[in-house]
């Protein structure tokens, strides 16, 4: 079946602009995660949804970052007033929901803030 | 504190050599899961294996094998008879049941297999 998809694959924006990154999880997966991966680093946790609600948003770096999942499927990560330090690959992962399940990752969105 | 340490930043081997990628983790949970993912140049993280903390049996899958040792908090990954297609960045990750199952990733080991 289809894997996790993310759009756009690349996003270039200017400092101070607002961006939205979209994640479409594997069908039937109730849990969804957002990670950020900087160059040469491992992915870092941002936020975790179980269904429609954010079960853990402790990884969001500041209040410029926000994510929603209104219908428990597609999720959007929103970044306001982007800064050059926000440049990274943003990864989305989903899993079926049980704690034993494996997370499956999308291809990521490469965000570049000029 | 880093929960997952991959001390090897870069490794180069000649094709057909065996190579072991090290992973050391830190957790106070009694129930946790360990993972290895491969990230080829295309960028997508590909799941390789998952182990739970109660299963210390080593596992072999084709040319891949994993050695899980709770006594040393290690979960090492060996590729036998390496191939050029194995060239990628490999990440070890820890998932704790008490933290919503978020993954803690190591910094990755970049493996280059030279033909």
GROMACS .gro file of C-alpha atoms in nm, chain A residues 33 35 37 40-43 45 48 56 58 91 95 99-107, chain B residues 31 33 35 37 39 42-45 47 50 91 95 97 99-103 105-107:
model
   44
   33UNK     CA    1   0.488   1.222   1.446
   35UNK     CA    2   1.061   1.533   1.339
   37UNK     CA    3   1.654   1.673   1.084
   40UNK     CA    4   2.454   1.574   0.971
   41UNK     CA    5   2.222   1.505   1.262
   42UNK     CA    6   1.961   1.248   1.351
   43UNK     CA    7   1.594   1.339   1.345
   45UNK     CA    8   1.121   1.487   1.782
   48UNK     CA    9   0.316   1.348   1.840
   56UNK     CA   10   0.303   1.537   2.322
   58UNK     CA   11   0.729   1.898   2.403
   91UNK     CA   12   1.008   1.438   0.854
   95UNK     CA   13   0.228   0.410   1.307
   99UNK     CA   14   0.308   0.119   2.164
  100UNK     CA   15   0.476  -0.179   2.006
  101UNK     CA   16   0.438  -0.053   1.655
  102UNK     CA   17   0.710   0.070   1.426
  103UNK     CA   18   0.710   0.423   1.290
  104UNK     CA   19   0.722   0.452   0.913
  105UNK     CA   20   0.871   0.768   0.772
  106UNK     CA   21   0.787   0.986   0.476
  107UNK     CA   22   1.045   1.129   0.236
  145UNK     CA   23   1.020  -0.160   2.866
  147UNK     CA   24   1.228  -0.063   2.192
  149UNK     CA   25   1.540   0.032   1.606
  151UNK     CA   26   1.690   0.275   1.014
  153UNK     CA   27   1.880   0.662   0.518
  156UNK     CA   28   1.739   0.984  -0.142
  157UNK     CA   29   1.668   1.084   0.217
  158UNK     CA   30   1.384   0.854   0.317
  159UNK     CA   31   1.432   0.662   0.641
  161UNK     CA   32   1.299   0.067   0.868
  164UNK     CA   33   1.285  -0.343   1.589
  205UNK     CA   34   2.048   0.553   1.251
  209UNK     CA   35   1.158   0.436   2.196
  211UNK     CA   36   0.695   0.356   2.658
  213UNK     CA   37   0.745   0.913   2.668
  214UNK     CA   38   0.470   0.857   2.415
  215UNK     CA   39   0.687   0.635   2.207
  216UNK     CA   40   0.873   0.921   2.046
  217UNK     CA   41   1.199   0.814   1.897
  219UNK     CA   42   1.779   0.902   1.737
  220UNK     CA   43   2.152   0.881   1.741
  221UNK     CA   44   2.353   1.112   1.519
   0.00000   0.00000   0.00000
